[in-house]
Short mmCIF file of N, CA and C in Angstrom, two decimals:
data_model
loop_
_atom_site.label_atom_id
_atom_site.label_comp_id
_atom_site.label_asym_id
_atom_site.label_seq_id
_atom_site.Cartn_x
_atom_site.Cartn_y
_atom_site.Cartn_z
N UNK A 1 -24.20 2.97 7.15
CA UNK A 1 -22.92 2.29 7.20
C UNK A 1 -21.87 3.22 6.59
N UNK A 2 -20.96 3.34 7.31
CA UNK A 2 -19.93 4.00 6.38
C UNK A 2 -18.40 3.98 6.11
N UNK A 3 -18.70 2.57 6.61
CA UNK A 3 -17.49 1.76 6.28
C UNK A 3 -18.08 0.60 5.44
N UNK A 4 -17.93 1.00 3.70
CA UNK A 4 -18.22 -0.19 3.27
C UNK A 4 -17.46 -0.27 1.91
N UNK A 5 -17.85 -1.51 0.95
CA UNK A 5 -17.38 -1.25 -0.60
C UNK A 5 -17.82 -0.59 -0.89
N UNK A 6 -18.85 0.19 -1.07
CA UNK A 6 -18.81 1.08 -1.77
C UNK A 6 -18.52 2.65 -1.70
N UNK A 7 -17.81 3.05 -0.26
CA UNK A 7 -16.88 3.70 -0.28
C UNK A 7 -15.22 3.64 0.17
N UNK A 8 -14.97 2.53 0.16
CA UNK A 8 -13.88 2.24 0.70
C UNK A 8 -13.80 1.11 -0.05
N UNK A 9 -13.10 0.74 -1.52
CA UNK A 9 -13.25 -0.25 -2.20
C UNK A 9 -12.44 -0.72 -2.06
N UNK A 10 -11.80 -2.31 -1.45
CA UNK A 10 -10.66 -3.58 -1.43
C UNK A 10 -10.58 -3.98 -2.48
N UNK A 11 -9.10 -3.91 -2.80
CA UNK A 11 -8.57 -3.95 -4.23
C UNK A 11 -7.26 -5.18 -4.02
N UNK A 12 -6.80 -5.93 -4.52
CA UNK A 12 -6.08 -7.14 -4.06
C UNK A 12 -4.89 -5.99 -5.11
N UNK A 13 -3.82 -5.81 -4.38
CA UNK A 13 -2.71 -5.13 -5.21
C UNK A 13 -2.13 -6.29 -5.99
N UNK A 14 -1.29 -7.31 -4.69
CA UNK A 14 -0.68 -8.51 -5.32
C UNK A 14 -0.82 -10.00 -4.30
N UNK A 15 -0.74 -10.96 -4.73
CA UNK A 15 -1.25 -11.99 -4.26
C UNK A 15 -0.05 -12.36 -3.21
N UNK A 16 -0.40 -13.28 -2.42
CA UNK A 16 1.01 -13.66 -1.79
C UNK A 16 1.66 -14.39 -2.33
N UNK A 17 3.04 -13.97 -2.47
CA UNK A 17 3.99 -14.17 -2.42
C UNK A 17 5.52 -14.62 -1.69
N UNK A 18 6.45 -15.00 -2.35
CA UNK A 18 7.48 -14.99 -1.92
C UNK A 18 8.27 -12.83 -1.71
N UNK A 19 8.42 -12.46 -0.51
CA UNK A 19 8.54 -11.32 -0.55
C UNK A 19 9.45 -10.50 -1.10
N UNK A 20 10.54 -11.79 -2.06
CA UNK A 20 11.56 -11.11 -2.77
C UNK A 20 11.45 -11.19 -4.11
N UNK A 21 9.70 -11.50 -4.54
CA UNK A 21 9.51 -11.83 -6.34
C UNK A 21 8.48 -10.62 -6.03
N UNK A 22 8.08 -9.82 -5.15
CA UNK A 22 6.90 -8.79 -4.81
C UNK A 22 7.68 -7.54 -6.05
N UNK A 23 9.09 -7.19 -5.66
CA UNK A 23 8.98 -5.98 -6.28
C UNK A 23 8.43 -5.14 -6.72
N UNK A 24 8.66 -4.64 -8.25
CA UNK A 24 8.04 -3.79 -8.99
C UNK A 24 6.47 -4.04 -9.99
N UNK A 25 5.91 -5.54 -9.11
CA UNK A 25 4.78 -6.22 -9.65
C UNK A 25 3.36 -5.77 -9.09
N UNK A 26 2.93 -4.88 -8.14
CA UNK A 26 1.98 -4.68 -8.27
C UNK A 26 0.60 -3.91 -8.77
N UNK A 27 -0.01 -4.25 -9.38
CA UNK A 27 -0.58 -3.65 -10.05
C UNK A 27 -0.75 -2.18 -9.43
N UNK A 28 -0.72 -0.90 -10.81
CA UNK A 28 -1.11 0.26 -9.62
C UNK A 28 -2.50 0.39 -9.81
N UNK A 29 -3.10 1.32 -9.06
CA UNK A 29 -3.71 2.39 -8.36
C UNK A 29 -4.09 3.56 -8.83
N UNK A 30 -5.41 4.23 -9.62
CA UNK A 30 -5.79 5.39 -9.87
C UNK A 30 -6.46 5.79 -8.94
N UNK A 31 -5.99 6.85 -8.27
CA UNK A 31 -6.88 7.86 -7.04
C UNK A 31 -7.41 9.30 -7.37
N UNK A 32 -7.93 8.85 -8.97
CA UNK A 32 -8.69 10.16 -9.08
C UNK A 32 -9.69 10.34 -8.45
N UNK A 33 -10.67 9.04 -8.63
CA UNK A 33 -11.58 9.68 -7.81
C UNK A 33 -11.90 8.99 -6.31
N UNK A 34 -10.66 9.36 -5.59
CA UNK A 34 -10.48 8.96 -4.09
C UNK A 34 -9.98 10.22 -3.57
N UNK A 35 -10.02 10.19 -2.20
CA UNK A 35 -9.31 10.58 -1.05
C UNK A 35 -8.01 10.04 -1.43
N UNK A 36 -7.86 8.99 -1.04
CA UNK A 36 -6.30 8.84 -0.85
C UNK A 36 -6.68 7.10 -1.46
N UNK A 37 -5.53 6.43 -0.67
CA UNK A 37 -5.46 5.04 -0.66
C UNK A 37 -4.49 4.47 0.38
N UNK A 38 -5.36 3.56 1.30
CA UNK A 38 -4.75 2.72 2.00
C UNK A 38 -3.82 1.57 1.26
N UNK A 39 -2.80 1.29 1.85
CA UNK A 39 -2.07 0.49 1.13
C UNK A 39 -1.19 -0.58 2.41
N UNK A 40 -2.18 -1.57 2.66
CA UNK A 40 -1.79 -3.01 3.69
C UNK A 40 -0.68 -4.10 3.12
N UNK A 41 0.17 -4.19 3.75
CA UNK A 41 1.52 -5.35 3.19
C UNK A 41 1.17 -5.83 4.44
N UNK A 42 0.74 -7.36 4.76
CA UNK A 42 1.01 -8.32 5.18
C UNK A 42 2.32 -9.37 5.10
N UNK A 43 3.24 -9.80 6.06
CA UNK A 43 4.20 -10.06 5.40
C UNK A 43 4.34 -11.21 6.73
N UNK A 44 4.86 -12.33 6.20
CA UNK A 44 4.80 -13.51 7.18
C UNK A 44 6.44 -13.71 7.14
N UNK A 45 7.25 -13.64 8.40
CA UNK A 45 8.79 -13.33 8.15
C UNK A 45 9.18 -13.97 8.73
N UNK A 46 9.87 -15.12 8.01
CA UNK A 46 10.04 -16.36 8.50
C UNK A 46 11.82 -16.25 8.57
N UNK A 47 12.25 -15.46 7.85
CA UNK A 47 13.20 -15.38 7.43
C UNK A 47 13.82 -13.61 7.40
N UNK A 48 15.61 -13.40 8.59
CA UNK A 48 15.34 -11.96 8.68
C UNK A 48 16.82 -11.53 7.75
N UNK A 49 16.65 -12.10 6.92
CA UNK A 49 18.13 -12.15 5.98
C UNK A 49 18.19 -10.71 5.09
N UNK A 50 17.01 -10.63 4.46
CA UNK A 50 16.80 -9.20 3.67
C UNK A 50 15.57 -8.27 3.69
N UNK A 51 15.18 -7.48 4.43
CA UNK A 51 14.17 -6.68 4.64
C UNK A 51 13.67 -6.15 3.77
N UNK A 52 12.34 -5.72 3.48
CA UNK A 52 11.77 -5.71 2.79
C UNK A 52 11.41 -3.97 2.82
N UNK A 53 11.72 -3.55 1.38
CA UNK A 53 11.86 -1.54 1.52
C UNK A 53 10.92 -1.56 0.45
N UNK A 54 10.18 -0.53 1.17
CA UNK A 54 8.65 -0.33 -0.01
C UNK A 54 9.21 1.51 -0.15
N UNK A 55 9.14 1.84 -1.43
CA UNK A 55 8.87 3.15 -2.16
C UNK A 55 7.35 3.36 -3.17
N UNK A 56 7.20 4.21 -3.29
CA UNK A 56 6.12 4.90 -3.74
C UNK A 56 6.21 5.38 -5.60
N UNK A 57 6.05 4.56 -6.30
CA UNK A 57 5.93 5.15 -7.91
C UNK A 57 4.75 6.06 -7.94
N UNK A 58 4.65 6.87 -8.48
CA UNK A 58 3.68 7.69 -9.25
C UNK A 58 3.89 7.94 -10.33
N UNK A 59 2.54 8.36 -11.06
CA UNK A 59 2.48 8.45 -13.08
C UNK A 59 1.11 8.66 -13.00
N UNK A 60 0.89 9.89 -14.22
CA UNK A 60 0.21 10.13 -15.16
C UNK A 60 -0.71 9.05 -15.63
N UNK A 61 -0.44 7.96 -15.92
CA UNK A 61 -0.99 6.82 -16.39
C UNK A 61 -0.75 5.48 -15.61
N UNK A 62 -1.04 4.75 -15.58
CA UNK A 62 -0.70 3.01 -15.34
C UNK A 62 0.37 2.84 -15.47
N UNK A 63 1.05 2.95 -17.15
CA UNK A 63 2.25 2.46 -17.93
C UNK A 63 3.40 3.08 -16.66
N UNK A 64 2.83 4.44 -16.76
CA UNK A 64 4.36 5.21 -16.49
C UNK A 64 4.17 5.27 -14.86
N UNK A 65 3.13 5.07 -13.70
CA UNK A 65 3.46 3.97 -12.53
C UNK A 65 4.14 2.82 -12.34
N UNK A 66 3.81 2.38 -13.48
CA UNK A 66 4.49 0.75 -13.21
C UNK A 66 5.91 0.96 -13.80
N UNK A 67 6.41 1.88 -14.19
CA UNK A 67 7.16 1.90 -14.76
C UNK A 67 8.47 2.10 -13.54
N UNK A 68 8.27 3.10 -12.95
CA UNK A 68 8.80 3.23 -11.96
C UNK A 68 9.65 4.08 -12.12
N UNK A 69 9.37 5.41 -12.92
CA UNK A 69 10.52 6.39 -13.53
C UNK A 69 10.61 7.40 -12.18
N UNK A 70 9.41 7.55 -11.83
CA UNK A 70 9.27 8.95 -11.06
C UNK A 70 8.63 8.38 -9.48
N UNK A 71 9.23 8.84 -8.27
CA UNK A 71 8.70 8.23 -6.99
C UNK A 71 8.30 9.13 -6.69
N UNK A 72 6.85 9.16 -5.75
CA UNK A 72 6.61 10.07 -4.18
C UNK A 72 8.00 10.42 -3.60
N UNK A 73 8.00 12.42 -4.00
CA UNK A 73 8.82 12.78 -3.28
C UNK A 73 8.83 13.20 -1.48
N UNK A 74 7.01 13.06 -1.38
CA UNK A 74 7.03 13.89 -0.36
C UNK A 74 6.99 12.57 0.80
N UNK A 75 7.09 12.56 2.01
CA UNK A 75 6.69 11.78 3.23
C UNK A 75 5.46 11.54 3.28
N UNK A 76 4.74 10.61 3.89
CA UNK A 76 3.43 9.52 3.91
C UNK A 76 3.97 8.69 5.32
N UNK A 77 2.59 8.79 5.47
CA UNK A 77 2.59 7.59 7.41
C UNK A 77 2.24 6.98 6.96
N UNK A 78 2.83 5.66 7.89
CA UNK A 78 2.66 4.30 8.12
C UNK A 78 1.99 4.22 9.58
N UNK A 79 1.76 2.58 9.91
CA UNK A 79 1.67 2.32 11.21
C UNK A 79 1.93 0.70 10.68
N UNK A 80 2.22 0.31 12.11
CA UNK A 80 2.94 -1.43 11.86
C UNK A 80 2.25 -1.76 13.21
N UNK A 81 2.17 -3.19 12.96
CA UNK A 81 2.13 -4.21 13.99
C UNK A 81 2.79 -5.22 13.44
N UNK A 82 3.94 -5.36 14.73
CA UNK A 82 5.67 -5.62 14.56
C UNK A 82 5.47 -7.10 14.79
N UNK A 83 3.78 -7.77 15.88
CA UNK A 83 4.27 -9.29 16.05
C UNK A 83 2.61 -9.51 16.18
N UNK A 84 1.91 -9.55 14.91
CA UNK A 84 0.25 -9.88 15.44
C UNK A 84 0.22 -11.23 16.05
N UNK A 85 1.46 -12.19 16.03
CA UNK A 85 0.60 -13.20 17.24
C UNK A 85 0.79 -12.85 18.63
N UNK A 86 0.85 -11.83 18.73
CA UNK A 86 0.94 -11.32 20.57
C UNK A 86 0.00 -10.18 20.72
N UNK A 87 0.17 -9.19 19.13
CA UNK A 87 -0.77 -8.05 19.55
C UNK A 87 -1.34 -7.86 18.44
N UNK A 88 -2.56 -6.33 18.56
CA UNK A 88 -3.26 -5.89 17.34
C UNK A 88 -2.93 -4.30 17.31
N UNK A 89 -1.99 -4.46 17.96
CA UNK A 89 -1.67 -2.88 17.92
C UNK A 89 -1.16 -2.07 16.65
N UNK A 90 -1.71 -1.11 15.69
CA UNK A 90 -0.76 -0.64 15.16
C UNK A 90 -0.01 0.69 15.78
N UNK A 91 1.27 0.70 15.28
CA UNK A 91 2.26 1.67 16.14
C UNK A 91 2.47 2.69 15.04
N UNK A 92 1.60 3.95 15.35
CA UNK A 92 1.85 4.82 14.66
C UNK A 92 3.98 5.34 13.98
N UNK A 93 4.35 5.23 12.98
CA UNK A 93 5.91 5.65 12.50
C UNK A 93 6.31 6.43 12.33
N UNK A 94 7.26 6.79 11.98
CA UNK A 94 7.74 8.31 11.75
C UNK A 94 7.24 8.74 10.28
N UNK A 95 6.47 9.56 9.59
CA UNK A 95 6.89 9.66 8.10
C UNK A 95 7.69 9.70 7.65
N UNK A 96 7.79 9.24 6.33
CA UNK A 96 9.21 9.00 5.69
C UNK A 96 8.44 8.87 3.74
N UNK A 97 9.38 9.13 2.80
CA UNK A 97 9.06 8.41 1.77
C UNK A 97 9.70 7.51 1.58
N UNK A 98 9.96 6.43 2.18
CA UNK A 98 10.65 5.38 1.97
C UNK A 98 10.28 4.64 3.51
N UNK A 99 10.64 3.18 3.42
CA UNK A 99 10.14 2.41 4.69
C UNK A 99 11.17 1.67 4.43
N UNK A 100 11.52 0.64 5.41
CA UNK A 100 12.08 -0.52 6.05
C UNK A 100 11.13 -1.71 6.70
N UNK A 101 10.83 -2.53 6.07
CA UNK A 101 9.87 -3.57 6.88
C UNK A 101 10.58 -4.44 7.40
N UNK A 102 10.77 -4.20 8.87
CA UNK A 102 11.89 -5.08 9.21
C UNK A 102 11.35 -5.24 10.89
N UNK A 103 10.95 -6.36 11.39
CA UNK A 103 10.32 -6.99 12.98
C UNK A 103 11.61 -7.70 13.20
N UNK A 104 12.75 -7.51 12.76
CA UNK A 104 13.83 -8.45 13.52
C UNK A 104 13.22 -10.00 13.18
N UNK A 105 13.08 -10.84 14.57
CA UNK A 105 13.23 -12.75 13.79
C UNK A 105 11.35 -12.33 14.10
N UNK A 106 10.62 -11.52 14.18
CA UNK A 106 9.12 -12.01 14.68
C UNK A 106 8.78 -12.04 13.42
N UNK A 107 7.87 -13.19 13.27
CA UNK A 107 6.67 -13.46 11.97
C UNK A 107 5.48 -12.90 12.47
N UNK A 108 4.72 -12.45 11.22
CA UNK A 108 3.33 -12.46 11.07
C UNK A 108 3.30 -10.70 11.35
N UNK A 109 3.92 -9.46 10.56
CA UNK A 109 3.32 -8.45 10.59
C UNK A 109 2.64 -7.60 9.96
N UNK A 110 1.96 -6.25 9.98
CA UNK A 110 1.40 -5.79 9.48
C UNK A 110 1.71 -4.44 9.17
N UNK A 111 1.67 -4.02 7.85
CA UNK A 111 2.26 -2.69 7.87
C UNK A 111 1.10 -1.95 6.96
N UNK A 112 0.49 -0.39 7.51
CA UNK A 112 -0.37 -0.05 6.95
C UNK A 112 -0.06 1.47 6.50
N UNK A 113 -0.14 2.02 5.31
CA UNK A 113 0.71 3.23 4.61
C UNK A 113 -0.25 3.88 4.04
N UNK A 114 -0.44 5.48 4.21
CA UNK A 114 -1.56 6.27 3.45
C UNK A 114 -0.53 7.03 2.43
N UNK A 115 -1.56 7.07 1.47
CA UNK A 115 -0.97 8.10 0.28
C UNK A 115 -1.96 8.83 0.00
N UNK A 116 -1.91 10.01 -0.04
CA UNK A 116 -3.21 10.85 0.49
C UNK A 116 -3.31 11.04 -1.55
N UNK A 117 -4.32 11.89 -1.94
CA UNK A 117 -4.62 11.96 -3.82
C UNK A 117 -3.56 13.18 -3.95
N UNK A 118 -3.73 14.49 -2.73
CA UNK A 118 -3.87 15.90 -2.66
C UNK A 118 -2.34 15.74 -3.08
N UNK A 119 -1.52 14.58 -2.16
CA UNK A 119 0.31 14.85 -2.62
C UNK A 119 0.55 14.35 -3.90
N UNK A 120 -0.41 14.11 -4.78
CA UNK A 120 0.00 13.90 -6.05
C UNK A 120 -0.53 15.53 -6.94
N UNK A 121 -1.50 15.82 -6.31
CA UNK A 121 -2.15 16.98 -7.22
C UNK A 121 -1.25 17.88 -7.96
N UNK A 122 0.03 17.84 -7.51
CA UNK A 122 1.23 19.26 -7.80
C UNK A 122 1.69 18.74 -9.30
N UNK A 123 1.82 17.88 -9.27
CA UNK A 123 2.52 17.35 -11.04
C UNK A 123 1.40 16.47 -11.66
N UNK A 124 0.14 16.21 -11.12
CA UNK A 124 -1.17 15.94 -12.25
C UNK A 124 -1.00 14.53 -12.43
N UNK A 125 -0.33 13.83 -11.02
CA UNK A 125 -0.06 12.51 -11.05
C UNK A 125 -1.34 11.35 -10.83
N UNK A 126 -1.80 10.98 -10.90
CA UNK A 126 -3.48 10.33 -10.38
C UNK A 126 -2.93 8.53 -10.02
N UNK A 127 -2.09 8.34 -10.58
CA UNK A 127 -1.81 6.43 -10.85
C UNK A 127 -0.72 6.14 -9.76
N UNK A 128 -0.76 5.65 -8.63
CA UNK A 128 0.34 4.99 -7.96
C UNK A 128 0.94 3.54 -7.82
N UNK A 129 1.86 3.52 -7.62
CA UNK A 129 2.03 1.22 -7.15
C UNK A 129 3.76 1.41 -6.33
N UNK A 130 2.93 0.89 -5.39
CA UNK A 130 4.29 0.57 -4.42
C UNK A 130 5.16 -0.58 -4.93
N UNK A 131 6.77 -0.11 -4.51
CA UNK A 131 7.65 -1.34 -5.53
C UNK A 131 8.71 -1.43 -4.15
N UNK A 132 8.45 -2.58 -4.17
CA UNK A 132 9.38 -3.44 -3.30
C UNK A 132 10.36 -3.72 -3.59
N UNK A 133 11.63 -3.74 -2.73
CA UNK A 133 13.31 -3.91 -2.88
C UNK A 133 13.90 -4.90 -1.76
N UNK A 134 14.74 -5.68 -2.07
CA UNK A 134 14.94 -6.66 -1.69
C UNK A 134 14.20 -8.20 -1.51
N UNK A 135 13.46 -8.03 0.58
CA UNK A 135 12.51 -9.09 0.41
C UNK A 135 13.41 -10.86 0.80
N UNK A 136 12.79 -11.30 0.92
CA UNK A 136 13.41 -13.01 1.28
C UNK A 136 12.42 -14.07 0.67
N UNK A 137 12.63 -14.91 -0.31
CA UNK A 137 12.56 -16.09 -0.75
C UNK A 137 11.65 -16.51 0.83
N UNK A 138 11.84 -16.66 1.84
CA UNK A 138 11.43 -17.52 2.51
C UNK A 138 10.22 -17.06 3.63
N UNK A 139 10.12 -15.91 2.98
CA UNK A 139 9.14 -14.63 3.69
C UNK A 139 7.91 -14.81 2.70
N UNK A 140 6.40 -14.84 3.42
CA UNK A 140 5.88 -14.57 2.07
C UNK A 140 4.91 -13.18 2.35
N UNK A 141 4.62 -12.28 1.46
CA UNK A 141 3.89 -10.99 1.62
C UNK A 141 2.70 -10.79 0.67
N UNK A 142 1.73 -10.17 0.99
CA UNK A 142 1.01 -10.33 0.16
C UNK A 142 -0.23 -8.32 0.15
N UNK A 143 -0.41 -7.50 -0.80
CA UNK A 143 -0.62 -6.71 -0.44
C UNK A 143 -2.27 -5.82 -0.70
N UNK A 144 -2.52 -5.54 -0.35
CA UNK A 144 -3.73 -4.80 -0.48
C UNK A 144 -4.11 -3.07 -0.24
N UNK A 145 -5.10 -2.39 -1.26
CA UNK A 145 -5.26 -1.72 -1.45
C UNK A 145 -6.80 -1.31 -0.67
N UNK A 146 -7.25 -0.13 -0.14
CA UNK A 146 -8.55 0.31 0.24
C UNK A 146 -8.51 1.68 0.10
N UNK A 147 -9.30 1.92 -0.86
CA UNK A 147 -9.29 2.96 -1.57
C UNK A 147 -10.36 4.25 -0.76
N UNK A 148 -9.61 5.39 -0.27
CA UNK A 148 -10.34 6.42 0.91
C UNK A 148 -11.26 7.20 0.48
N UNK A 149 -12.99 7.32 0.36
CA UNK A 149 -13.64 7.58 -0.14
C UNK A 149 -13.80 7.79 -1.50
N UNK A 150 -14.01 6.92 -1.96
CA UNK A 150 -14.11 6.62 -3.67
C UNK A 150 -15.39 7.43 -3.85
N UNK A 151 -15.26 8.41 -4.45
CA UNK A 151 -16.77 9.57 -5.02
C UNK A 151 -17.51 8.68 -5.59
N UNK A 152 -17.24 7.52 -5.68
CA UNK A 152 -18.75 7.14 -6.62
C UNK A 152 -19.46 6.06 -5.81
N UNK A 153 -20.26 6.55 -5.48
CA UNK A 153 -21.29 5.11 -4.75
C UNK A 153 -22.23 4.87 -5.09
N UNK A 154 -21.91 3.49 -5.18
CA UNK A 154 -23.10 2.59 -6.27
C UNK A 154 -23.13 1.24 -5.79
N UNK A 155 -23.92 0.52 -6.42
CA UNK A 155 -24.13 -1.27 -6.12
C UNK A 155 -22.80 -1.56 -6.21
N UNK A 156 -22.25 -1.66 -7.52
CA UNK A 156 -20.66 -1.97 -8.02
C UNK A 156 -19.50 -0.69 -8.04
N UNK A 157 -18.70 -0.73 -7.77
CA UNK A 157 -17.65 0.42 -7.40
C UNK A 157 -17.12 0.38 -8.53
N UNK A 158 -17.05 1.65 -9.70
CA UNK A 158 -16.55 1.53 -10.58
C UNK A 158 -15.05 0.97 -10.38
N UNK A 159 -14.05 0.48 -11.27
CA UNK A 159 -12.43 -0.50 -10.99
C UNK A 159 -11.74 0.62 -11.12
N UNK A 160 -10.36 0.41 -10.20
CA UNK A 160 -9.28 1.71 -10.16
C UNK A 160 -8.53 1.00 -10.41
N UNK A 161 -8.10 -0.53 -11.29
CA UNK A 161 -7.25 -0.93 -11.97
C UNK A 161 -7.20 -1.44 -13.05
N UNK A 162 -6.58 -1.22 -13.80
CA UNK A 162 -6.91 -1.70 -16.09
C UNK A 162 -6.73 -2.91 -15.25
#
């Protein structure tokens, strides 16, 4: 098998939510000992009043991820699926370090974002957490983490969050 937990560990970033209390709340992310990390925002958009912009924190530690001093300078892909009650397509995006989650009036999409370990390696960064800006009260989002070959495989996946 090699698609499983115990190399590809599902990590609940943040619960669902209202997509404009998401912000700067989700827990981060140590990818020392990963590949990278998948990072899934589900977002049910009921409402197209304020779109929802995801950036990239990085840090040395937890504290100073969550902190939100220092962002991913470099570009990272996405892919979206703009209306899953019609399709399952994701649509490969342009890279960017910065996004726009925005389907116009369609509910129910999916947006899926790699952050590879290697674009942190240059400043000795290991801890990430995506922080959300804006968002709608009437939207709710909810996000998840799958962590890209986690070096350690075992019964239990050692935790990549305090």
């Amino acid at each position: 098998m090699r698609f499983s937990p115990e190399t590809f560990p599902v990590i609940e970033a943040h619960e669902p939510a209202g997509s404009d209390g998401i912000l700067a709340t989700c827990d981060a992310v140590c990818l020392k000992n990963a590949d990278g990390v998948w990072i899934i925002v589900h977002e049910d958009h009921a409402v197209d009043a304020n779109h929802l912009d995801i950036t990239i924190n990085v840090g040395t530690t937890e504290a100073l991820a969550e902190a939100g001093g220092t962002q991913l300078g470099s570009n990272f892909p996405a892919w979206a699926c703009l209306d899953c009650a019609t399709s399952d397509a994701l649509v490969r995006q342009t890279d960017a370090a910065t996004y726009e989650l925005d389907s116009g009036a369609v509910s129910r999409q999916i947006w899926v974002f790699y952050v590879s370990a290697a674009s942190l390696a240059g400043n000795s960064y290991d801890w990430i957490q995506p922080e959300f800006t804006a968002g709608d009260a009437g939207n709710t989002a909810s996000v998840l983490y799958i962590l890209d070959r986690a070096r350690y495989q075992q019964e239990t996946p050692p935790t990549a969050v305090a």
